[in-house]
Amino acid sequence: MRPLNARIRLDNLRHNYQTLKQIHGGKMLAVIKADAYGHGAVRCAHALSNLADGFAVATVDEAVELRESGITNPIVLLEGVFEATEYAIVDKYNLWPGVGSQWQLEALIAHHWQNPVKVWLKMDSGMHRAGFFPHNYTSAYTALKQCKHVDSIVKFSHFACADEPDNGMTEMQLEAFDLACEGLEGEESLANSAAILNVPEARRDWGRAGLALYGISPFGGVDERLKPVMRLTSRVFGERVLQPHSPIGYGATFYTSKSTRVGLIACGYADGYPRRASTNSPVAIEGKRSRIIGRVSMDMITVELDASQEGLGAEVELWGDVVNINEVAEAAGMIPYEIFCNVKRAKFTYSE
Ligand SMILES: *Cc1c(COP(=O)(O)O)cnc(C)c1O
């Protein structure tokens, strides 16, 4: 069998959840949209079900998949519904819909609810992507408050630049949010991973942890408080020695400068490894750091072996404990979020 494995350490996931909840205080949503950032939403949800105050997903389908697998924790739909008819599913499965636009609000009020609903009312505090403008927020809030099926309202907003510690945008968004919420009772939620870790004023009733839940710092580099959940590994299945001045791979973009032992590993961009992370991107061979040489192909990657590293059969970590996915992201000009979401074709295994 092809030796590409994505090992998902659920104990690390639980550790990260508890760490983030403790840093933030209050309650914490585990954000498991997009199949838990490529980690497997159902497995991750079950690993967290006796800890998590709630889960957050992006679509009704994602929420229903969790419910049908037996998850009973609260589930927030971060973007709400995409058409009015979905409120029937929200009602049936007892989901907490985000409401971030006028049509969602009107359709929610018009829906014939069987059960009381908890609404997450989104404010556009400055990101200008979704949510009610601050000057329209009170009227949206009041309209919901007057709807007898609405059981409570959580006021929430999202930061554009929380992962940039010196960006004044976060402070401006905080101010806009607090000003517009004056006099409106109810719980609040502002912090994504970056704000949970780095913006104490953003810690309110509910945090919303995504990337950091998977053990990865939203600031680049490594955060020692977090433990990476995914470890993507493969094995050397080919080995050769190349003379100096030999090209390697597509485009002949890399030439050896000396006699070089090259290992061929089973992983490529068809598995979601970024093609742009070619020569010099880090890997760890049997725990020892080395690098990719030449271009990443669809199914294969060539790496530099040194004399002390084993050849055929050696384990190669693409990211996990020695190589942080933030290093790969930087080499590729990407963010770790998109790399996680791209992982496929690997064999996923889960450890408790
Ligand atoms: C995805 C998402 C989050 C989680 O963000 P991270 O940076 O991964 O922690 C939080 N809030 C909202 C509204 C989101 O869409």
Short mmCIF file of C-alpha atoms and ligand atoms in Angstrom, two decimals:
data_model
loop_
_atom_site.label_atom_id
_atom_site.label_comp_id
_atom_site.label_asym_id
_atom_site.label_seq_id
_atom_site.Cartn_x
_atom_site.Cartn_y
_atom_site.Cartn_z
CA MET A 1 0.00 0.00 0.00
CA ARG A 2 1.17 3.53 -0.73
CA PRO A 3 2.76 4.76 2.50
CA LEU A 4 1.25 8.25 2.75
CA ASN A 5 -0.39 8.59 6.15
CA ALA A 6 -2.20 11.42 7.88
CA ARG A 7 -2.11 10.54 11.54
CA ILE A 8 -4.69 12.49 13.56
CA ARG A 9 -3.78 12.65 17.25
CA LEU A 10 -7.09 13.17 19.02
CA ASP A 11 -5.38 13.47 22.40
CA ASN A 12 -3.58 16.54 21.04
CA LEU A 13 -6.89 17.91 19.78
CA ARG A 14 -8.37 17.61 23.27
CA HIS A 15 -5.28 19.16 24.80
CA ASN A 16 -5.53 22.15 22.45
CA TYR A 17 -9.24 22.59 23.12
CA GLN A 18 -8.70 22.67 26.86
CA THR A 19 -5.68 24.96 26.59
CA LEU A 20 -7.54 27.45 24.39
CA LYS A 21 -10.64 27.37 26.55
CA GLN A 22 -8.53 28.07 29.60
CA ILE A 23 -6.68 30.97 27.94
CA HIS A 24 -9.93 32.50 26.70
CA GLY A 25 -12.13 31.79 29.71
CA GLY A 26 -15.87 31.32 29.30
CA LYS A 27 -17.17 28.95 26.68
CA MET A 28 -15.44 27.75 23.52
CA LEU A 29 -16.73 26.68 20.14
CA ALA A 30 -14.58 24.10 18.39
CA VAL A 31 -14.62 25.25 14.77
CA ILE A 32 -14.80 22.10 12.65
CA LYS A 33 -16.01 23.52 9.33
CA ALA A 34 -14.46 22.21 6.10
CA ASP A 35 -14.21 18.68 7.53
CA ALA A 36 -12.39 20.03 10.58
CA TYR A 37 -9.81 21.82 8.44
CA GLY A 38 -9.16 18.54 6.65
CA HIS A 39 -8.75 16.51 9.85
CA GLY A 40 -12.13 14.72 9.68
CA ALA A 41 -15.09 16.49 11.31
CA VAL A 42 -17.01 13.49 12.62
CA ARG A 43 -13.99 11.92 14.31
CA CYS A 44 -12.85 15.25 15.73
CA ALA A 45 -16.33 16.08 17.01
CA HIS A 46 -16.65 12.76 18.81
CA ALA A 47 -13.22 13.18 20.35
CA LEU A 48 -14.36 16.55 21.73
CA SER A 49 -18.01 15.79 22.45
CA ASN A 50 -17.65 15.48 26.21
CA LEU A 51 -15.51 18.65 26.42
CA ALA A 52 -16.83 21.09 23.85
CA ASP A 53 -19.38 23.76 24.71
CA GLY A 54 -20.34 23.67 21.06
CA PHE A 55 -19.16 23.23 17.51
CA ALA A 56 -19.14 25.62 14.57
CA VAL A 57 -19.53 24.72 10.91
CA ALA A 58 -20.12 26.55 7.64
CA THR A 59 -23.04 24.70 6.13
CA VAL A 60 -26.25 22.95 7.07
CA ASP A 61 -24.90 19.76 5.47
CA GLU A 62 -21.86 19.82 7.72
CA ALA A 63 -24.12 20.22 10.75
CA VAL A 64 -26.50 17.45 9.71
CA GLU A 65 -23.59 15.05 9.19
CA LEU A 66 -22.57 15.68 12.81
CA ARG A 67 -26.10 15.26 14.17
CA GLU A 68 -26.59 12.02 12.22
CA SER A 69 -23.35 10.69 13.67
CA GLY A 70 -24.77 11.22 17.15
CA ILE A 71 -23.39 14.64 18.13
CA THR A 72 -25.81 16.43 20.49
CA ASN A 73 -23.67 19.45 21.45
CA PRO A 74 -24.78 22.87 20.22
CA ILE A 75 -23.80 23.55 16.59
CA VAL A 76 -23.45 27.09 15.25
CA LEU A 77 -23.84 27.82 11.53
CA LEU A 78 -21.23 30.57 11.19
CA GLU A 79 -22.64 31.95 7.95
CA GLY A 80 -26.24 31.04 8.63
CA VAL A 81 -28.45 29.61 5.92
CA PHE A 82 -27.98 30.06 2.17
CA GLU A 83 -31.67 29.81 1.38
CA ALA A 84 -34.79 30.31 3.47
CA THR A 85 -35.91 26.67 3.20
CA GLU A 86 -32.86 25.62 5.22
CA TYR A 87 -34.47 27.03 8.37
CA ALA A 88 -36.63 23.89 8.44
CA ILE A 89 -33.44 21.86 8.86
CA VAL A 90 -32.08 24.32 11.41
CA ASP A 91 -35.30 23.81 13.35
CA LYS A 92 -35.40 20.03 13.02
CA TYR A 93 -31.76 19.52 14.05
CA ASN A 94 -31.71 22.23 16.68
CA LEU A 95 -28.90 24.28 15.12
CA TRP A 96 -27.91 27.82 16.07
CA PRO A 97 -27.98 29.91 12.89
CA GLY A 98 -25.78 32.89 12.25
CA VAL A 99 -27.69 35.84 10.84
CA GLY A 100 -25.59 38.32 8.93
CA SER A 101 -27.86 39.87 6.36
CA GLN A 102 -31.31 41.35 6.06
CA TRP A 103 -32.80 38.53 3.97
CA GLN A 104 -31.60 35.92 6.50
CA LEU A 105 -33.20 37.94 9.26
CA GLU A 106 -36.53 38.35 7.47
CA ALA A 107 -36.66 34.69 6.46
CA LEU A 108 -35.91 33.62 10.02
CA ILE A 109 -38.73 35.74 11.38
CA ALA A 110 -41.10 34.47 8.69
CA HIS A 111 -40.29 30.81 9.34
CA HIS A 112 -42.83 28.73 11.27
CA TRP A 113 -40.62 27.47 14.08
CA GLN A 114 -41.47 24.29 15.96
CA ASN A 115 -38.80 24.89 18.57
CA PRO A 116 -37.17 27.96 20.12
CA VAL A 117 -34.03 29.06 18.30
CA LYS A 118 -30.81 30.65 19.54
CA VAL A 119 -29.53 33.15 16.99
CA TRP A 120 -25.97 34.34 16.44
CA LEU A 121 -26.40 37.89 15.16
CA LYS A 122 -23.38 39.02 13.23
CA MET A 123 -22.08 42.56 13.18
CA ASP A 124 -19.83 43.92 10.46
CA SER A 125 -17.46 45.73 12.79
CA GLY A 126 -15.04 46.56 9.98
CA MET A 127 -14.15 43.49 7.94
CA HIS A 128 -16.88 44.46 5.45
CA ARG A 129 -17.62 40.94 4.31
CA ALA A 130 -20.78 39.96 6.17
CA GLY A 131 -22.91 41.13 9.06
CA PHE A 132 -25.03 44.14 9.92
CA PHE A 133 -23.38 47.52 9.97
CA PRO A 134 -23.08 48.96 13.48
CA HIS A 135 -25.72 51.58 12.73
CA ASN A 136 -28.21 48.88 11.69
CA TYR A 137 -27.36 46.44 14.44
CA THR A 138 -29.81 47.59 17.10
CA SER A 139 -32.75 47.41 14.73
CA ALA A 140 -31.78 43.88 13.63
CA TYR A 141 -31.38 42.91 17.27
CA THR A 142 -34.74 44.40 18.19
CA ALA A 143 -36.53 42.66 15.32
CA LEU A 144 -35.17 39.31 16.51
CA LYS A 145 -35.98 40.09 20.11
CA GLN A 146 -39.60 40.66 19.15
CA CYS A 147 -39.83 37.30 17.39
CA LYS A 148 -41.36 34.98 19.96
CA HIS A 149 -39.50 31.91 18.68
CA VAL A 150 -36.11 33.51 19.26
CA ASP A 151 -34.99 32.24 22.59
CA SER A 152 -31.74 34.22 22.88
CA ILE A 153 -29.30 36.23 20.81
CA VAL A 154 -25.52 35.97 20.78
CA LYS A 155 -23.87 39.13 19.48
CA PHE A 156 -20.81 38.30 17.40
CA SER A 157 -18.31 39.70 14.98
CA HIS A 158 -15.12 38.58 13.23
CA PHE A 159 -11.69 40.22 12.99
CA ALA A 160 -9.92 40.92 9.72
CA CYS A 161 -6.38 41.26 11.11
CA ALA A 162 -6.18 39.52 14.49
CA ASP A 163 -3.17 37.52 13.26
CA GLU A 164 -1.21 40.77 12.82
CA PRO A 165 -0.39 41.90 16.36
CA ASP A 166 0.51 45.47 15.38
CA ASN A 167 -2.45 46.07 13.12
CA GLY A 168 -4.70 48.72 14.66
CA MET A 169 -7.69 47.31 12.82
CA THR A 170 -8.53 44.89 15.66
CA GLU A 171 -8.78 47.70 18.18
CA MET A 172 -11.00 49.70 15.85
CA GLN A 173 -13.29 46.70 15.35
CA LEU A 174 -13.48 46.13 19.11
CA GLU A 175 -14.48 49.73 19.67
CA ALA A 176 -17.08 49.67 16.93
CA PHE A 177 -18.54 46.44 18.32
CA ASP A 178 -18.73 47.60 21.91
CA LEU A 179 -20.25 50.93 20.97
CA ALA A 180 -22.95 49.36 18.82
CA CYS A 181 -23.73 46.73 21.50
CA GLU A 182 -24.32 49.27 24.25
CA GLY A 183 -27.59 48.47 25.99
CA LEU A 184 -28.13 45.19 24.11
CA GLU A 185 -28.21 42.30 26.54
CA GLY A 186 -26.95 38.83 25.79
CA GLU A 187 -23.81 36.84 25.23
CA GLU A 188 -20.99 37.96 22.97
CA SER A 189 -18.36 36.27 20.80
CA LEU A 190 -15.42 37.90 19.05
CA ALA A 191 -12.27 35.83 19.23
CA ASN A 192 -10.92 33.48 16.56
CA SER A 193 -7.67 31.62 17.28
CA ALA A 194 -5.42 34.65 16.89
CA ALA A 195 -7.57 36.80 19.17
CA ILE A 196 -7.98 34.03 21.76
CA LEU A 197 -4.18 33.88 22.00
CA ASN A 198 -3.32 37.52 21.63
CA VAL A 199 -6.22 39.95 22.20
CA PRO A 200 -7.37 39.80 25.84
CA GLU A 201 -10.10 42.44 25.30
CA ALA A 202 -11.68 40.18 22.69
CA ARG A 203 -12.28 37.38 25.16
CA ARG A 204 -16.02 37.39 25.77
CA ASP A 205 -18.63 34.72 26.52
CA TRP A 206 -17.69 32.46 23.60
CA GLY A 207 -14.38 31.90 21.83
CA ARG A 208 -14.26 30.32 18.36
CA ALA A 209 -11.13 28.25 17.95
CA GLY A 210 -10.19 26.92 14.52
CA LEU A 211 -6.56 26.73 13.43
CA ALA A 212 -5.13 26.71 16.97
CA LEU A 213 -7.42 23.82 17.85
CA TYR A 214 -5.40 21.78 15.35
CA GLY A 215 -2.22 22.79 17.13
CA ILE A 216 -1.01 25.44 14.72
CA SER A 217 -0.14 29.03 15.51
CA PRO A 218 -2.01 31.62 13.45
CA PHE A 219 1.04 33.87 13.73
CA GLY A 220 3.47 31.56 11.90
CA GLY A 221 6.17 29.68 13.75
CA VAL A 222 5.44 27.39 16.68
CA ASP A 223 3.33 28.02 19.78
CA GLU A 224 4.63 25.72 22.50
CA ARG A 225 1.25 25.68 24.25
CA LEU A 226 -0.30 23.86 21.29
CA LYS A 227 0.28 20.35 20.00
CA PRO A 228 0.00 19.67 16.26
CA VAL A 229 -2.86 17.26 15.62
CA MET A 230 -2.02 16.10 12.10
CA ARG A 231 1.23 14.33 11.27
CA LEU A 232 1.62 13.68 7.56
CA THR A 233 4.25 11.10 6.77
CA SER A 234 5.39 8.99 3.86
CA ARG A 235 8.33 6.73 3.08
CA VAL A 236 11.33 6.63 0.78
CA PHE A 237 10.52 4.12 -1.95
CA GLY A 238 13.39 4.91 -4.31
CA GLU A 239 16.97 5.90 -3.84
CA ARG A 240 19.84 6.90 -6.13
CA VAL A 241 23.15 8.71 -6.11
CA LEU A 242 23.51 11.55 -8.58
CA GLN A 243 26.79 12.98 -9.82
CA PRO A 244 27.53 16.69 -9.37
CA HIS A 245 25.76 18.97 -11.88
CA SER A 246 22.81 16.60 -12.41
CA PRO A 247 19.34 18.08 -12.86
CA ILE A 248 16.40 16.70 -10.89
CA GLY A 249 12.72 16.60 -11.78
CA TYR A 250 10.36 18.62 -13.96
CA GLY A 251 11.78 21.75 -15.45
CA ALA A 252 15.30 20.71 -14.37
CA THR A 253 15.06 23.51 -11.84
CA PHE A 254 17.61 22.03 -9.45
CA TYR A 255 21.15 20.87 -10.19
CA THR A 256 23.23 18.95 -7.68
CA SER A 257 26.38 20.78 -6.65
CA LYS A 258 28.04 17.64 -5.31
CA SER A 259 27.50 13.92 -5.36
CA THR A 260 24.03 13.64 -3.83
CA ARG A 261 21.90 10.81 -2.48
CA VAL A 262 18.33 11.39 -3.50
CA GLY A 263 15.32 9.76 -1.92
CA LEU A 264 12.01 9.42 -3.75
CA ILE A 265 8.94 9.69 -1.56
CA ALA A 266 5.29 8.89 -2.10
CA CYS A 267 3.55 12.26 -1.81
CA GLY A 268 2.80 14.95 -4.35
CA TYR A 269 0.56 17.82 -5.17
CA ALA A 270 -2.30 15.41 -5.95
CA ASP A 271 -2.21 14.62 -2.23
CA GLY A 272 -2.44 18.29 -1.41
CA TYR A 273 1.24 18.92 -0.80
CA PRO A 274 1.78 22.39 -2.28
CA ARG A 275 3.68 22.31 -5.56
CA ARG A 276 5.10 25.73 -4.89
CA ALA A 277 6.93 24.34 -1.87
CA SER A 278 9.67 22.83 -4.00
CA THR A 279 13.49 23.02 -3.55
CA ASN A 280 14.52 23.86 0.02
CA SER A 281 11.18 23.18 1.68
CA PRO A 282 11.79 21.27 4.90
CA VAL A 283 11.04 17.61 5.55
CA ALA A 284 12.22 15.35 8.38
CA ILE A 285 13.71 11.97 7.50
CA GLU A 286 13.65 9.56 10.44
CA GLY A 287 13.29 12.64 12.63
CA LYS A 288 16.20 14.52 11.10
CA ARG A 289 15.61 17.67 9.10
CA SER A 290 16.38 17.67 5.41
CA ARG A 291 14.90 19.34 2.36
CA ILE A 292 13.07 18.84 -0.89
CA ILE A 293 15.22 19.15 -4.00
CA GLY A 294 13.62 19.77 -7.38
CA ARG A 295 9.96 20.33 -8.08
CA VAL A 296 7.10 18.62 -6.32
CA SER A 297 5.39 16.34 -8.88
CA MET A 298 1.83 15.06 -8.85
CA ASP A 299 2.62 11.83 -6.99
CA MET A 300 6.27 12.07 -5.97
CA ILE A 301 8.75 14.31 -4.22
CA THR A 302 12.55 14.06 -4.25
CA VAL A 303 14.46 14.78 -1.06
CA GLU A 304 18.08 15.04 -0.09
CA LEU A 305 19.36 12.11 1.95
CA ASP A 306 22.55 12.32 3.91
CA ALA A 307 24.83 9.47 4.85
CA SER A 308 23.41 9.07 8.34
CA GLN A 309 19.81 8.95 7.20
CA GLU A 310 18.40 5.67 6.14
CA GLY A 311 17.48 5.09 2.54
CA LEU A 312 14.73 2.82 1.28
CA GLY A 313 11.85 2.59 3.71
CA ALA A 314 12.90 5.63 5.78
CA GLU A 315 9.99 7.58 7.22
CA VAL A 316 9.63 11.13 5.92
CA GLU A 317 7.56 13.67 7.84
CA LEU A 318 6.03 16.31 5.57
CA TRP A 319 4.67 18.14 8.58
CA GLY A 320 3.82 17.30 12.16
CA ASP A 321 6.23 17.34 15.08
CA VAL A 322 9.64 18.19 13.59
CA VAL A 323 8.47 20.23 10.61
CA ASN A 324 5.69 22.66 11.46
CA ILE A 325 3.11 23.19 8.73
CA ASN A 326 3.76 26.92 9.07
CA GLU A 327 7.22 26.33 7.57
CA VAL A 328 5.70 24.55 4.59
CA ALA A 329 3.14 27.32 4.21
CA GLU A 330 5.85 29.92 4.22
CA ALA A 331 7.91 28.01 1.65
CA ALA A 332 4.82 27.78 -0.57
CA GLY A 333 3.55 31.33 -0.11
CA MET A 334 0.38 29.88 1.41
CA ILE A 335 -1.31 29.78 4.79
CA PRO A 336 -1.61 26.60 6.86
CA TYR A 337 -5.41 26.77 6.61
CA GLU A 338 -5.42 26.16 2.86
CA ILE A 339 -2.78 23.42 3.00
CA PHE A 340 -4.83 21.50 5.58
CA CYS A 341 -7.97 21.88 3.47
CA ASN A 342 -6.16 20.45 0.44
CA VAL A 343 -5.01 17.16 1.99
CA LYS A 344 -6.47 14.14 0.22
CA ARG A 345 -5.63 10.63 -0.95
CA ALA A 346 -3.57 10.05 2.20
CA LYS A 347 -4.67 7.26 4.50
CA PHE A 348 -6.17 8.83 7.61
CA THR A 349 -5.68 7.05 10.91
CA TYR A 350 -6.84 8.26 14.31
CA SER A 351 -5.20 7.76 17.67
CA GLU A 352 -6.94 8.46 20.95
C1 LIG B 1 -13.45 29.98 10.53
C2 LIG B 1 -13.94 30.93 11.54
C3 LIG B 1 -13.35 30.98 12.81
C4 LIG B 1 -12.11 30.21 13.18
O1 LIG B 1 -10.97 30.96 12.77
P1 LIG B 1 -9.50 30.46 13.14
O2 LIG B 1 -8.63 31.55 12.64
O3 LIG B 1 -9.29 29.19 12.38
O4 LIG B 1 -9.47 30.26 14.60
C5 LIG B 1 -13.92 31.81 13.76
N1 LIG B 1 -15.01 32.57 13.46
C6 LIG B 1 -15.58 32.56 12.24
C7 LIG B 1 -16.76 33.43 11.98
C8 LIG B 1 -15.06 31.76 11.24
O5 LIG B 1 -15.62 31.76 10.03
#
